[in-house]
Amino acid sequence: MHSEFEMSMIGELNFFLGLKQLKKGTFINQTKYIRDLLKRFNMEEAKTMKTPTSSSIELDKDEKGKSIDSTMYRGVIGSLL
């Protein structure tokens, strides 16, 4: 490859596509992905919660509520799946 492309050695690769290689083993790390996701949807200052809503609560439409961007909501949910 050196004969076809200009290359330089910048050090040993230890993190690639969410995989981190350490002496102890290989680990899946999604911290950067989550930080990028929060930045993408302007949620960097959002407060964390263990469970955002009760699983037994019955939801109904809030007629007086502020409308939301459904495209953004779908994007957030799709990014988490």
C-alpha positions as protocol buffer text, in pm:
chain_id: "A"
residue {
  index: 1
  type: MET
  ca { x: 0 y: 0 z: 0 }
}
residue {
  index: 2
  type: HIS
  ca { x: 291 y: 234 z: 68 }
}
residue {
  index: 3
  type: SER
  ca { x: 381 y: 228 z: -302 }
}
residue {
  index: 4
  type: GLU
  ca { x: 26 y: 326 z: -408 }
}
residue {
  index: 5
  type: PHE
  ca { x: -73 y: 575 z: -135 }
}
residue {
  index: 6
  type: GLU
  ca { x: 103 y: 833 z: 76 }
}
residue {
  index: 7
  type: MET
  ca { x: 88 y: 707 z: 435 }
}
residue {
  index: 8
  type: SER
  ca { x: 222 y: 806 z: 774 }
}
residue {
  index: 9
  type: MET
  ca { x: 226 y: 621 z: 1105 }
}
residue {
  index: 10
  type: ILE
  ca { x: 49 y: 826 z: 1374 }
}
residue {
  index: 11
  type: GLY
  ca { x: 54 y: 562 z: 1645 }
}
residue {
  index: 12
  type: GLU
  ca { x: -113 y: 240 z: 1736 }
}
residue {
  index: 13
  type: LEU
  ca { x: -488 y: 222 z: 1671 }
}
residue {
  index: 14
  type: ASN
  ca { x: -667 y: 139 z: 1998 }
}
residue {
  index: 15
  type: PHE
  ca { x: -1017 y: 281 z: 1938 }
}
residue {
  index: 16
  type: PHE
  ca { x: -1219 y: 224 z: 1621 }
}
residue {
  index: 17
  type: LEU
  ca { x: -1596 y: 212 z: 1551 }
}
residue {
  index: 18
  type: GLY
  ca { x: -1681 y: 203 z: 1921 }
}
residue {
  index: 19
  type: LEU
  ca { x: -1439 y: -79 z: 1995 }
}
residue {
  index: 20
  type: LYS
  ca { x: -1158 y: -7 z: 2236 }
}
residue {
  index: 21
  type: GLN
  ca { x: -856 y: -235 z: 2251 }
}
residue {
  index: 22
  type: LEU
  ca { x: -680 y: -253 z: 2587 }
}
residue {
  index: 23
  type: LYS
  ca { x: -431 y: -498 z: 2735 }
}
residue {
  index: 24
  type: LYS
  ca { x: -717 y: -652 z: 2939 }
}
residue {
  index: 25
  type: GLY
  ca { x: -924 y: -716 z: 2626 }
}
residue {
  index: 26
  type: THR
  ca { x: -1153 y: -558 z: 2369 }
}
residue {
  index: 27
  type: PHE
  ca { x: -1445 y: -348 z: 2494 }
}
residue {
  index: 28
  type: ILE
  ca { x: -1751 y: -193 z: 2331 }
}
residue {
  index: 29
  type: ASN
  ca { x: -1767 y: 176 z: 2418 }
}
residue {
  index: 30
  type: GLN
  ca { x: -2057 y: 399 z: 2312 }
}
residue {
  index: 31
  type: THR
  ca { x: -1968 y: 709 z: 2515 }
}
residue {
  index: 32
  type: LYS
  ca { x: -1861 y: 909 z: 2209 }
}
residue {
  index: 33
  type: TYR
  ca { x: -2171 y: 800 z: 2015 }
}
residue {
  index: 34
  type: ILE
  ca { x: -2400 y: 913 z: 2299 }
}
residue {
  index: 35
  type: ARG
  ca { x: -2218 y: 1247 z: 2337 }
}
residue {
  index: 36
  type: ASP
  ca { x: -2245 y: 1308 z: 1961 }
}
residue {
  index: 37
  type: LEU
  ca { x: -2614 y: 1215 z: 1975 }
}
residue {
  index: 38
  type: LEU
  ca { x: -2682 y: 1460 z: 2260 }
}
residue {
  index: 39
  type: LYS
  ca { x: -2497 y: 1734 z: 2071 }
}
residue {
  index: 40
  type: ARG
  ca { x: -2686 y: 1658 z: 1746 }
}
residue {
  index: 41
  type: PHE
  ca { x: -3024 y: 1705 z: 1917 }
}
residue {
  index: 42
  type: ASN
  ca { x: -2914 y: 1999 z: 2140 }
}
residue {
  index: 43
  type: MET
  ca { x: -2961 y: 1796 z: 2457 }
}
residue {
  index: 44
  type: GLU
  ca { x: -2614 y: 1837 z: 2609 }
}
residue {
  index: 45
  type: GLU
  ca { x: -2756 y: 2010 z: 2917 }
}
residue {
  index: 46
  type: ALA
  ca { x: -3042 y: 1761 z: 2967 }
}
residue {
  index: 47
  type: LYS
  ca { x: -3076 y: 1604 z: 3311 }
}
residue {
  index: 48
  type: THR
  ca { x: -3049 y: 1227 z: 3336 }
}
residue {
  index: 49
  type: MET
  ca { x: -3331 y: 1009 z: 3469 }
}
residue {
  index: 50
  type: LYS
  ca { x: -3348 y: 638 z: 3541 }
}
residue {
  index: 51
  type: THR
  ca { x: -3700 y: 606 z: 3398 }
}
residue {
  index: 52
  type: PRO
  ca { x: -3855 y: 908 z: 3225 }
}
residue {
  index: 53
  type: THR
  ca { x: -4214 y: 796 z: 3293 }
}
residue {
  index: 54
  type: SER
  ca { x: -4394 y: 534 z: 3491 }
}
residue {
  index: 55
  type: SER
  ca { x: -4465 y: 223 z: 3287 }
}
residue {
  index: 56
  type: SER
  ca { x: -4817 y: 202 z: 3435 }
}
residue {
  index: 57
  type: ILE
  ca { x: -4931 y: 559 z: 3364 }
}
residue {
  index: 58
  type: GLU
  ca { x: -5206 y: 614 z: 3106 }
}
residue {
  index: 59
  type: LEU
  ca { x: -5118 y: 894 z: 2864 }
}
residue {
  index: 60
  type: ASP
  ca { x: -5367 y: 1124 z: 2696 }
}
residue {
  index: 61
  type: LYS
  ca { x: -5336 y: 1409 z: 2447 }
}
residue {
  index: 62
  type: ASP
  ca { x: -5240 y: 1748 z: 2591 }
}
residue {
  index: 63
  type: GLU
  ca { x: -5467 y: 1986 z: 2398 }
}
residue {
  index: 64
  type: LYS
  ca { x: -5299 y: 2297 z: 2543 }
}
residue {
  index: 65
  type: GLY
  ca { x: -4944 y: 2165 z: 2512 }
}
residue {
  index: 66
  type: LYS
  ca { x: -4668 y: 2299 z: 2294 }
}
residue {
  index: 67
  type: SER
  ca { x: -4638 y: 2125 z: 1957 }
}
residue {
  index: 68
  type: ILE
  ca { x: -4322 y: 1925 z: 1892 }
}
residue {
  index: 69
  type: ASP
  ca { x: -4112 y: 1850 z: 1588 }
}
residue {
  index: 70
  type: SER
  ca { x: -4211 y: 1491 z: 1515 }
}
residue {
  index: 71
  type: THR
  ca { x: -3923 y: 1450 z: 1269 }
}
residue {
  index: 72
  type: MET
  ca { x: -3671 y: 1533 z: 1541 }
}
residue {
  index: 73
  type: TYR
  ca { x: -3848 y: 1300 z: 1787 }
}
residue {
  index: 74
  type: ARG
  ca { x: -3836 y: 1014 z: 1534 }
}
residue {
  index: 75
  type: GLY
  ca { x: -3468 y: 1090 z: 1472 }
}
residue {
  index: 76
  type: VAL
  ca { x: -3386 y: 1068 z: 1843 }
}
residue {
  index: 77
  type: ILE
  ca { x: -3575 y: 740 z: 1888 }
}
residue {
  index: 78
  type: GLY
  ca { x: -3431 y: 595 z: 1567 }
}
residue {
  index: 79
  type: SER
  ca { x: -3078 y: 680 z: 1680 }
}
residue {
  index: 80
  type: LEU
  ca { x: -3131 y: 490 z: 2005 }
}
residue {
  index: 81
  type: LEU
  ca { x: -3247 y: 172 z: 1834 }
}
